[in-house]
JSON list of C-alpha atoms in Angstrom, two decimals:
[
{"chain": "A", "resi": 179, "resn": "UNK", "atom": "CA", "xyz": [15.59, -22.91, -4.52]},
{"chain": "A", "resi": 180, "resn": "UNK", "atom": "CA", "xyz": [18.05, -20.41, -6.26]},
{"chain": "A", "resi": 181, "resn": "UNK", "atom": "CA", "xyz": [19.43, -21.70, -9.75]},
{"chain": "A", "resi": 182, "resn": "UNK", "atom": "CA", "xyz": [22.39, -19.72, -10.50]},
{"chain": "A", "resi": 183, "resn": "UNK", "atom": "CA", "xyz": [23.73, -19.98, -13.99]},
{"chain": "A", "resi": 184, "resn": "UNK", "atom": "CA", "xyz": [27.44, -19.77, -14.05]},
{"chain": "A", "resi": 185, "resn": "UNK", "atom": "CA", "xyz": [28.40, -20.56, -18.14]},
{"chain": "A", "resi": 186, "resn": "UNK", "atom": "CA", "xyz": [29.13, -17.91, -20.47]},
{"chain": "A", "resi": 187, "resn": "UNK", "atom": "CA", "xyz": [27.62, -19.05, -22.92]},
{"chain": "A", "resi": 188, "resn": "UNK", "atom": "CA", "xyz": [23.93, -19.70, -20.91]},
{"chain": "A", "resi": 189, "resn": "UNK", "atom": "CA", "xyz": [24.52, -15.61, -19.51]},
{"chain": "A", "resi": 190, "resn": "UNK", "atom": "CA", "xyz": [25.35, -13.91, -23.16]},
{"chain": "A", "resi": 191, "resn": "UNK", "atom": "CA", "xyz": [22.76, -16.48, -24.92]},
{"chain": "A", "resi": 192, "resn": "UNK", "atom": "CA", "xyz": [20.41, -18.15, -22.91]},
{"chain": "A", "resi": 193, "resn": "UNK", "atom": "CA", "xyz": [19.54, -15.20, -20.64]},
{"chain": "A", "resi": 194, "resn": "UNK", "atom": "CA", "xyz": [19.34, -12.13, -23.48]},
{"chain": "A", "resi": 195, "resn": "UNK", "atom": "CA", "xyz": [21.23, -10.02, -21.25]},
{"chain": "A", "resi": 196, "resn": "UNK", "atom": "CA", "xyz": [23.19, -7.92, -23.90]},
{"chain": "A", "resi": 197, "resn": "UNK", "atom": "CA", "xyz": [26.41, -6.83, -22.69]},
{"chain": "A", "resi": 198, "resn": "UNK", "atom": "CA", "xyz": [29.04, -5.00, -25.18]},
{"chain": "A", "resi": 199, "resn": "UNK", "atom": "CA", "xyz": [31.97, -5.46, -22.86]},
{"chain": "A", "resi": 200, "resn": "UNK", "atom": "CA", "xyz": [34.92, -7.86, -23.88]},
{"chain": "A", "resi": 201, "resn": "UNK", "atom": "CA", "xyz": [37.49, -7.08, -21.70]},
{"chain": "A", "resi": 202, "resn": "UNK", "atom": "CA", "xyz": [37.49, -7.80, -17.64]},
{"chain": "A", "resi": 203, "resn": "UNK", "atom": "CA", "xyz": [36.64, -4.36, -15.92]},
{"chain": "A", "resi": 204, "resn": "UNK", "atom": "CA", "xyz": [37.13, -3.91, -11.91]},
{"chain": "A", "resi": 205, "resn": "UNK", "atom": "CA", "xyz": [34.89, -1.55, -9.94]},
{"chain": "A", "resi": 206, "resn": "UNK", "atom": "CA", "xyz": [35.32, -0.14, -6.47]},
{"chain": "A", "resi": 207, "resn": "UNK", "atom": "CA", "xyz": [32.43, 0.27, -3.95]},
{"chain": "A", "resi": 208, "resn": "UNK", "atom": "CA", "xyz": [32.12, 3.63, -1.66]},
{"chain": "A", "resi": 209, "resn": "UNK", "atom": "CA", "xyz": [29.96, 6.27, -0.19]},
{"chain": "A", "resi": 210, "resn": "UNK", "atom": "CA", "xyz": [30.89, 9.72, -0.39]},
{"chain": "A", "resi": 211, "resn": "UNK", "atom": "CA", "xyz": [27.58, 11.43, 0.83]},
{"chain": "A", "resi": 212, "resn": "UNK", "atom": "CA", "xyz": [28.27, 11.79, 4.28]},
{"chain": "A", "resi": 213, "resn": "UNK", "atom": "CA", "xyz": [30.63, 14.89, 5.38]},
{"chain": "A", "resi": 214, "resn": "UNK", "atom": "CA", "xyz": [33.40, 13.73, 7.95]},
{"chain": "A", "resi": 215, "resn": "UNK", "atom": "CA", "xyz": [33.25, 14.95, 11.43]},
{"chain": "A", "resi": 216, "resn": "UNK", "atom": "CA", "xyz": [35.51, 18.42, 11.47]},
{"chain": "A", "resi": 217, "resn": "UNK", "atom": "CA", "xyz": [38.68, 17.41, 13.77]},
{"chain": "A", "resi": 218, "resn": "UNK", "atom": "CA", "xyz": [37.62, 19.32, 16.87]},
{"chain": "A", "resi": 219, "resn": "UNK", "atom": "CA", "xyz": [34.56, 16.79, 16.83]},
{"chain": "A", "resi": 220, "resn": "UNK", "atom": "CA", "xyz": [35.94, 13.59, 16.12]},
{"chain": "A", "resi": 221, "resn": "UNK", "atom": "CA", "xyz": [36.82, 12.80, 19.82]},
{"chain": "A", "resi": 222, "resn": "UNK", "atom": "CA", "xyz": [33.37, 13.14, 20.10]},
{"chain": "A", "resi": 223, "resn": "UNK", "atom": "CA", "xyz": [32.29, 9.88, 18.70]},
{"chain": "A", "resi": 224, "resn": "UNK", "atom": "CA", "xyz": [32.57, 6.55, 20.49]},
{"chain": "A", "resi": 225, "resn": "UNK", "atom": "CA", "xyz": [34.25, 3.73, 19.81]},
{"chain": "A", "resi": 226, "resn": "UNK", "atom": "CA", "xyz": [33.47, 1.72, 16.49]},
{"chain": "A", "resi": 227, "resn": "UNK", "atom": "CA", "xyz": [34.55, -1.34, 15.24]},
{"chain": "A", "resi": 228, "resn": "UNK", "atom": "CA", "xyz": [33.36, -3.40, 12.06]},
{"chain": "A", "resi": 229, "resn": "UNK", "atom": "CA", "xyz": [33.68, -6.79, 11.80]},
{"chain": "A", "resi": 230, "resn": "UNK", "atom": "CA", "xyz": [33.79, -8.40, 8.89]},
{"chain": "A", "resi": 231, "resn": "UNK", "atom": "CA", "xyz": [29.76, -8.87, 7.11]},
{"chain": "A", "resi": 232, "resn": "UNK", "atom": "CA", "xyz": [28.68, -12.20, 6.14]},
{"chain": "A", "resi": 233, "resn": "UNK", "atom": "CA", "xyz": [27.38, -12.64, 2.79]},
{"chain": "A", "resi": 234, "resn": "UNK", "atom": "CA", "xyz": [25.04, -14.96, 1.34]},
{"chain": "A", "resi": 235, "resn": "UNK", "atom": "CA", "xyz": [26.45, -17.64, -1.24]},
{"chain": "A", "resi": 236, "resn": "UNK", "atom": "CA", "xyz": [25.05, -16.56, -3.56]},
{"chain": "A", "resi": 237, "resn": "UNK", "atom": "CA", "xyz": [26.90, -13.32, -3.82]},
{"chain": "A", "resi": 238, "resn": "UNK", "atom": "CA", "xyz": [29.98, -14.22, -2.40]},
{"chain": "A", "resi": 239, "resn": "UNK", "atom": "CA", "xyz": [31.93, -13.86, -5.70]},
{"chain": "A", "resi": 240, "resn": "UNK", "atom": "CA", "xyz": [33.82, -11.02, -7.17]},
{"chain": "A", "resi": 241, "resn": "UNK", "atom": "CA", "xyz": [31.58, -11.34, -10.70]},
{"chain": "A", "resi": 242, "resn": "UNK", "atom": "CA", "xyz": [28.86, -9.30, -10.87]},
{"chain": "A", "resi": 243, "resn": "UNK", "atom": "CA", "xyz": [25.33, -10.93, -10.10]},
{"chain": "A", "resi": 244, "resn": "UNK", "atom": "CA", "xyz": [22.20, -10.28, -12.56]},
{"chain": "A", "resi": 245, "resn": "UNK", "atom": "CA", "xyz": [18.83, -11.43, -11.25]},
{"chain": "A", "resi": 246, "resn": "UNK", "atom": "CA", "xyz": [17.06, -12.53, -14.04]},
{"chain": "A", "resi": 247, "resn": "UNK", "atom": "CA", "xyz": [14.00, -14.46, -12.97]},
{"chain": "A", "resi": 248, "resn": "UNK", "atom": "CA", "xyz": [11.95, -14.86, -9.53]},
{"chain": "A", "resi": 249, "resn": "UNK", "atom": "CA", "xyz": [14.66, -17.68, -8.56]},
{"chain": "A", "resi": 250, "resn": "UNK", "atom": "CA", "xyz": [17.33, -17.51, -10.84]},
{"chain": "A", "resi": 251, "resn": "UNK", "atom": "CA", "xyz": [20.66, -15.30, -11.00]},
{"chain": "A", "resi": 252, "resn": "UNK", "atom": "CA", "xyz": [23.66, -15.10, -13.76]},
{"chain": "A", "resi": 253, "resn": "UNK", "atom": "CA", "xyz": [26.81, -14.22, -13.28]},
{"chain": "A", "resi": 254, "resn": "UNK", "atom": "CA", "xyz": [29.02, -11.72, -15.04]},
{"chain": "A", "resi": 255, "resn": "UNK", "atom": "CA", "xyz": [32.81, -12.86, -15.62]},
{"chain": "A", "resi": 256, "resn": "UNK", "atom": "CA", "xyz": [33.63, -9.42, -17.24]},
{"chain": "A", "resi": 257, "resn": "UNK", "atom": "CA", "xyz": [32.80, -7.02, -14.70]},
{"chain": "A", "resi": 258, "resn": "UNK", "atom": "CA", "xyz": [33.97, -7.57, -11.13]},
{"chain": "A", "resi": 259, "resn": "UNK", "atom": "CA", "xyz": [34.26, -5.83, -7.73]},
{"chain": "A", "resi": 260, "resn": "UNK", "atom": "CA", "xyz": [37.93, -5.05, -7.10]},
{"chain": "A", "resi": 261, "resn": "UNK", "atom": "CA", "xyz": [38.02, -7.47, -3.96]},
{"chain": "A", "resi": 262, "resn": "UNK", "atom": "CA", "xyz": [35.40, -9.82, -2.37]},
{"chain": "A", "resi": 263, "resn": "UNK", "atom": "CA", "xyz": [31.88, -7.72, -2.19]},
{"chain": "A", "resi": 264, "resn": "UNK", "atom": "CA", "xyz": [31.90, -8.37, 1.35]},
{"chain": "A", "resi": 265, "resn": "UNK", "atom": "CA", "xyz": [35.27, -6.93, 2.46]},
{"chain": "A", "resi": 266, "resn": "UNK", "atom": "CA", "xyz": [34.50, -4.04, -0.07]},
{"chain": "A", "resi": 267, "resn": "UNK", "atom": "CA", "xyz": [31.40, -3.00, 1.82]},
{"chain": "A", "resi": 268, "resn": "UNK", "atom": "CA", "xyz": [32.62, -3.65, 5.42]},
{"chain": "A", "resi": 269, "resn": "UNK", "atom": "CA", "xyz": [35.71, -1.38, 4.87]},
{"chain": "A", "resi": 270, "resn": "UNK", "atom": "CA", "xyz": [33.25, 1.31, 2.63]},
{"chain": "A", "resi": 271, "resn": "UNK", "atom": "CA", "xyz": [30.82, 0.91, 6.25]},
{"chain": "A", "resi": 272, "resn": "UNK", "atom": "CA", "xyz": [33.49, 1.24, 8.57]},
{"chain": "A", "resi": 273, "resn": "UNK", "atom": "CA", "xyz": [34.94, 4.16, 7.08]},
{"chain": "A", "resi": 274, "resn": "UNK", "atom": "CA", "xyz": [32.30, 6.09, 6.67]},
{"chain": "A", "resi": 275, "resn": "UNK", "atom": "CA", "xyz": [30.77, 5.29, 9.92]},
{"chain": "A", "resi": 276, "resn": "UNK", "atom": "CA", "xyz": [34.00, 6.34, 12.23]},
{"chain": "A", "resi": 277, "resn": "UNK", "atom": "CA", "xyz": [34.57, 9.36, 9.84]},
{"chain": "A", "resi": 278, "resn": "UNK", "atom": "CA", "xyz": [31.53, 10.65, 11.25]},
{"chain": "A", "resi": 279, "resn": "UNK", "atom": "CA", "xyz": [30.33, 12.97, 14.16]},
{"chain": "A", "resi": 280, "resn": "UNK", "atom": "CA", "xyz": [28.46, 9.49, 15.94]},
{"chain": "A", "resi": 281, "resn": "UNK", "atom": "CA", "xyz": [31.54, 7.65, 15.32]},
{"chain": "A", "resi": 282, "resn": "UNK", "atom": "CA", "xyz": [35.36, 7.09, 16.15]},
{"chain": "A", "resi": 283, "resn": "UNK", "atom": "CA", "xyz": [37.82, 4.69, 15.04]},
{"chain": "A", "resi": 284, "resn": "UNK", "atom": "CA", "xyz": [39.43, 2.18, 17.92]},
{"chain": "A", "resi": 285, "resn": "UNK", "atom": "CA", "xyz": [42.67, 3.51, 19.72]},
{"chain": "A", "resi": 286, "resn": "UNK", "atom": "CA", "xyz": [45.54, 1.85, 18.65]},
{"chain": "A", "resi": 287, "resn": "UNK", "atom": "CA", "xyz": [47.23, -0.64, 21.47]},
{"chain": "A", "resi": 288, "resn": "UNK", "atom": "CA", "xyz": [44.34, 0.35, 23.49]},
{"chain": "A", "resi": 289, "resn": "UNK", "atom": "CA", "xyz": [40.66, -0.90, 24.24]},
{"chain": "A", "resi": 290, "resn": "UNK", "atom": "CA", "xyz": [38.63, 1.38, 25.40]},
{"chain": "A", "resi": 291, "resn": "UNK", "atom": "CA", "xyz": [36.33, 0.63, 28.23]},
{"chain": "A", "resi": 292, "resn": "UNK", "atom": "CA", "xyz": [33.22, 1.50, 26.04]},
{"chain": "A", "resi": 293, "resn": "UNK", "atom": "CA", "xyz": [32.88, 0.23, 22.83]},
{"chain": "A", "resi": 294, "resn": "UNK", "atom": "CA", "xyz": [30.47, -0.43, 19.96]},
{"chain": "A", "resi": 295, "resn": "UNK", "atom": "CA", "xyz": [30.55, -3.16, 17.47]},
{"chain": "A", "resi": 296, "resn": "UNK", "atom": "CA", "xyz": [28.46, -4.00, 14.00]},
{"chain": "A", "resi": 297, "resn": "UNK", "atom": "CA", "xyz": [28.49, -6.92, 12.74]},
{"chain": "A", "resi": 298, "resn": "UNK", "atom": "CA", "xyz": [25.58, -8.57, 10.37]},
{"chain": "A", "resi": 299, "resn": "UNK", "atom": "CA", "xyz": [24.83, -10.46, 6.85]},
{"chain": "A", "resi": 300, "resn": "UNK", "atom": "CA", "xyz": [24.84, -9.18, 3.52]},
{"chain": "A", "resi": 301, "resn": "UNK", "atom": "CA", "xyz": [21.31, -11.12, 2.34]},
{"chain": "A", "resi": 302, "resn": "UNK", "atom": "CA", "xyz": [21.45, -9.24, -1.46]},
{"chain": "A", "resi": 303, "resn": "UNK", "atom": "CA", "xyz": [23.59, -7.93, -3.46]},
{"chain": "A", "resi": 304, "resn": "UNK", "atom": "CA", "xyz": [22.37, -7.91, -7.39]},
{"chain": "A", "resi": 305, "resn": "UNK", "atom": "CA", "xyz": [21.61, -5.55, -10.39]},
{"chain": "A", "resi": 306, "resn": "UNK", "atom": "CA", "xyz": [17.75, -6.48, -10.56]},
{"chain": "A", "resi": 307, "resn": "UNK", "atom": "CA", "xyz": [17.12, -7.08, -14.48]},
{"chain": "A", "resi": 308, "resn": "UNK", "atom": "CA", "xyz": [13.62, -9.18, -14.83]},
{"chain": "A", "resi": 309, "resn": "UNK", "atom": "CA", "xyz": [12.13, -5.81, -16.46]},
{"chain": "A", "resi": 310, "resn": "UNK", "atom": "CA", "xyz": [14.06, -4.95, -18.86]},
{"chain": "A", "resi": 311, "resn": "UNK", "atom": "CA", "xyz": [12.37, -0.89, -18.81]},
{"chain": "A", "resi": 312, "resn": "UNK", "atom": "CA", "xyz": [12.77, -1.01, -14.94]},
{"chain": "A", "resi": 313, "resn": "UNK", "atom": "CA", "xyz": [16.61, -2.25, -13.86]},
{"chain": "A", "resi": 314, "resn": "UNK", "atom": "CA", "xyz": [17.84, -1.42, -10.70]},
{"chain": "A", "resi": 315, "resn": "UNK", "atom": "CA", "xyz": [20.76, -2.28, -8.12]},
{"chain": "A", "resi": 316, "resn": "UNK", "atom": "CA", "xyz": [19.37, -3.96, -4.96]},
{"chain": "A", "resi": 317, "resn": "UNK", "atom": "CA", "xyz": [20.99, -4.27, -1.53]},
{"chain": "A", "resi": 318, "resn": "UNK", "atom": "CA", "xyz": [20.07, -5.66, 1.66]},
{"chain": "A", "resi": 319, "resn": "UNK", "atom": "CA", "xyz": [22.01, -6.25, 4.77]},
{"chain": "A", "resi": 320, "resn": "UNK", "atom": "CA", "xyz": [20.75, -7.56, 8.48]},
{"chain": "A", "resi": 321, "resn": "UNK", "atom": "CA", "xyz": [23.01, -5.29, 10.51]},
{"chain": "A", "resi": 322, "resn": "UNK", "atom": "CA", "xyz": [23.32, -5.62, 14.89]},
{"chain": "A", "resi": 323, "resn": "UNK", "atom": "CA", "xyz": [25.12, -3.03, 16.77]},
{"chain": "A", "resi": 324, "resn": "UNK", "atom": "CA", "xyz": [26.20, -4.14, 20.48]},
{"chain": "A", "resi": 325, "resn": "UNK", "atom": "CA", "xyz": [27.91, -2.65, 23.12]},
{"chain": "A", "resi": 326, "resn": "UNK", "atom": "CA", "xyz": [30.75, -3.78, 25.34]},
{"chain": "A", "resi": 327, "resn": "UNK", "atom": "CA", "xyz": [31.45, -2.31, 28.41]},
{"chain": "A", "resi": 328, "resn": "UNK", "atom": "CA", "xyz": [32.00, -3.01, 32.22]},
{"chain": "A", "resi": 329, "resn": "UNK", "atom": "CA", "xyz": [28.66, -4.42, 32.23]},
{"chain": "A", "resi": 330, "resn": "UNK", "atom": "CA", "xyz": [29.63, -6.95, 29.55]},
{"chain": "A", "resi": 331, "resn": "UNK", "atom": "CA", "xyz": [27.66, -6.91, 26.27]},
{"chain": "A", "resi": 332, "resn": "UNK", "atom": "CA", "xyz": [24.41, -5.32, 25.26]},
{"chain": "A", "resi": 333, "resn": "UNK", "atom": "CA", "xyz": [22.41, -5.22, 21.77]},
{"chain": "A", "resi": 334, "resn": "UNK", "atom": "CA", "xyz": [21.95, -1.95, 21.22]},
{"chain": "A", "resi": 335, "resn": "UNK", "atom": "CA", "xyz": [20.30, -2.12, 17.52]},
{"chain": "A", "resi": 336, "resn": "UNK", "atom": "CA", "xyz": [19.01, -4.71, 15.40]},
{"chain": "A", "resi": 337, "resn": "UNK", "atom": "CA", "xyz": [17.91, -4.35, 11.63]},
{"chain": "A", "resi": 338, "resn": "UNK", "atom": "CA", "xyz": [17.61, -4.94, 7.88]},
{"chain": "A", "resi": 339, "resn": "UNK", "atom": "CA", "xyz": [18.77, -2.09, 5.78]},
{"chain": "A", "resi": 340, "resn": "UNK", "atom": "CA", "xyz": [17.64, -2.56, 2.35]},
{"chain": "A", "resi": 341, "resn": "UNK", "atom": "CA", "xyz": [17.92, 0.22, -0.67]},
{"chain": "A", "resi": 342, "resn": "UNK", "atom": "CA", "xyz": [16.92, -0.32, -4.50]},
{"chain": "A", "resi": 343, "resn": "UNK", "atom": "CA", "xyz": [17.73, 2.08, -6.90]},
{"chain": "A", "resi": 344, "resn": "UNK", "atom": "CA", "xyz": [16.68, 2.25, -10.49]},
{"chain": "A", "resi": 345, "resn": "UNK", "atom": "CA", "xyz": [19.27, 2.58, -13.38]},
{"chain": "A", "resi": 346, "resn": "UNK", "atom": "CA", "xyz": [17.39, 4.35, -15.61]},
{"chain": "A", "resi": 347, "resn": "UNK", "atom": "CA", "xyz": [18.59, 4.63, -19.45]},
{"chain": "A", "resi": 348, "resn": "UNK", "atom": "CA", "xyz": [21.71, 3.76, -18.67]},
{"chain": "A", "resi": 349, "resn": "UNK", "atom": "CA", "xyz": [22.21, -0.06, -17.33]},
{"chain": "A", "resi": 350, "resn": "UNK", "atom": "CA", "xyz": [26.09, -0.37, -18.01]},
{"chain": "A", "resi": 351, "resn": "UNK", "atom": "CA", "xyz": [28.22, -1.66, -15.61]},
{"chain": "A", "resi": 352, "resn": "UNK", "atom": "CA", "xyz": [29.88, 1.48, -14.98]},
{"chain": "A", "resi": 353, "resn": "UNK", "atom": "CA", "xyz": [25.85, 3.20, -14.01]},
{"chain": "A", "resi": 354, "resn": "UNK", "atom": "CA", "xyz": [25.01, -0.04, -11.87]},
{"chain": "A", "resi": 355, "resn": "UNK", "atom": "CA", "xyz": [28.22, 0.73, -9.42]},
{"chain": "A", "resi": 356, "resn": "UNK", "atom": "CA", "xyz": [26.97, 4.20, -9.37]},
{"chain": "A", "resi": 357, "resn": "UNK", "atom": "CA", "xyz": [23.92, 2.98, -8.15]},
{"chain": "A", "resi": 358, "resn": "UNK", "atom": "CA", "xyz": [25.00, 0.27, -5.85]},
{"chain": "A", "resi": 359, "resn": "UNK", "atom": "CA", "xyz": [27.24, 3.17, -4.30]},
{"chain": "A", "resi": 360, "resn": "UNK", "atom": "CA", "xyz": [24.41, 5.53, -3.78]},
{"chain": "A", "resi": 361, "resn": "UNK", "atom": "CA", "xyz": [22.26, 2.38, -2.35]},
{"chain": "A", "resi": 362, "resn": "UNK", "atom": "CA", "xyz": [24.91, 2.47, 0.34]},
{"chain": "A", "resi": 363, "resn": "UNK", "atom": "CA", "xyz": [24.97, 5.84, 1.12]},
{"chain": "A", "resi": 364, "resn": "UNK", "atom": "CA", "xyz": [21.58, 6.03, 1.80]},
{"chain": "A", "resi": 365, "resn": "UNK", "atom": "CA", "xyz": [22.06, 2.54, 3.76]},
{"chain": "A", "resi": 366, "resn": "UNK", "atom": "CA", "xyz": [24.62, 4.41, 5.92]},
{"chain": "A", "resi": 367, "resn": "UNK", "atom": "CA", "xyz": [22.67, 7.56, 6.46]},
{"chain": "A", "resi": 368, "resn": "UNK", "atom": "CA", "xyz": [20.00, 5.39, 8.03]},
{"chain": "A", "resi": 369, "resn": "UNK", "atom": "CA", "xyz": [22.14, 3.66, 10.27]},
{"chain": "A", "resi": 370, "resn": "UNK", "atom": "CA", "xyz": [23.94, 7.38, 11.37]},
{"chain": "A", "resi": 371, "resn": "UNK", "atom": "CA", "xyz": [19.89, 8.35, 11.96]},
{"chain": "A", "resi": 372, "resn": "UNK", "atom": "CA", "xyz": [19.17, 5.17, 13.73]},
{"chain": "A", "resi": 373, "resn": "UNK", "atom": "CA", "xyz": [22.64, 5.50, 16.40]},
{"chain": "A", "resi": 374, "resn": "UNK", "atom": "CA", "xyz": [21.53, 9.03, 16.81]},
{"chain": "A", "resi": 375, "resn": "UNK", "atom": "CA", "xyz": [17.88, 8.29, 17.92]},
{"chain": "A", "resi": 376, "resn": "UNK", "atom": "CA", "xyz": [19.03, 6.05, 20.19]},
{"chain": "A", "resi": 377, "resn": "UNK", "atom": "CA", "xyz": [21.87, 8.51, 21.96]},
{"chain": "A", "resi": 378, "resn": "UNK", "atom": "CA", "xyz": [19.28, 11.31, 22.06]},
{"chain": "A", "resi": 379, "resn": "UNK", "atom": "CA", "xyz": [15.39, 9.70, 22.81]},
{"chain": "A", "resi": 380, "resn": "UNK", "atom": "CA", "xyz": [14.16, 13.37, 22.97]},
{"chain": "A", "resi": 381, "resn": "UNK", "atom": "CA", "xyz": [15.01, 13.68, 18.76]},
{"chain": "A", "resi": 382, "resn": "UNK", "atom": "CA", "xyz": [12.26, 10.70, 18.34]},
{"chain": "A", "resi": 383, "resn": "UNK", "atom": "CA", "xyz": [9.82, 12.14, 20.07]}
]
């Protein structure tokens, strides 16, 4: 069972988690490692469309979450995502996902007759602080993929995409969104890698 502490008080105090911060701060989520498909390829791509992740209650709120113990969690009134952590991510996933060579965004007034849809579960979303010499920003997502076409639908892919990355020095806010962003990078580079094995068999071999 997951306690999750939601007092001030209990998160400055009772948790030692030092934080200098007395003013609300928002923070925006994106990836900006992948390189956009140049225009002449962009028709290239097939159909995409995101739908809207899931996340677990337990990170379902705008605060920042701090995982302080095997089971237990604080949460961070001063430093916040700029909307919902889901929404954040699915728009960061979707963009960067149709902006690419493997990828296209959905025709206006118009649905194609082959299209691809992701859809999944945000399962963790947290800055990881139980050693204090070793904080990171952890993120893991159960992600499908499925196909509709005239054959009706078809699971095309089927995983959990999980990245940790350590803070370092520096475990402000502003260093943990830097991480959390390059934790989604690398989550979307896997899934571009993962789409492209399965469209050309011959790369995996």
């Amino acid at each position: 069972m997951i306690t999750c502490i939601l007092t001030a008080a209990a998160f400055f105090a009772g948790c030692g988690i030092k934080n200098d911060y007395t003013k609300k701060q928002m923070f925006r989520l994106y990836a900006d490692g992948n390189a956009p498909a140049a225009p002449g390829n962009r028709a290239t791509g097939v159909p995409l469309a995101v739908k809207r992740l899931d996340i677990s209650p337990e990170f379902v709120g705008s605060g920042f979450v701090y995982r302080v113990d095997q089971n237990q969690f604080t949460l961070d009134y001063y430093n916040k995502y700029m909307t919902s952590p889901a929404r954040m991510i699915s728009d960061v996933i979707h963009e960067a996902l149709v902006n690419s060579p493997q990828f296209a965004p959905v025709p206006k007034n118009q649905i194609p007759d082959d299209i691809f849809q992701l859809w999944g579960k945000i399962t963790a979303l947290y800055c990881d602080r139980r050693n204090a010499s070793a904080v990171s920003a952890v993120v893991t997502m159960a992600l499908n993929l499925d196909r509709l076409n005239k054959d009706g639908f078809t699971s095309v892919l089927s995983k959990t995409y999980a990245a940790q990355i350590p803070l370092g020095k520096n475990t402000s806010p502003q260093a943990y969104i830097q991480a959390l962003n390059r934790g989604l990078d690398g989550i979307i580079k896997d899934i571009l890698s993962d789409f492209k094995k399965l469209r050309d068999p011959a790369d995996n071999q």
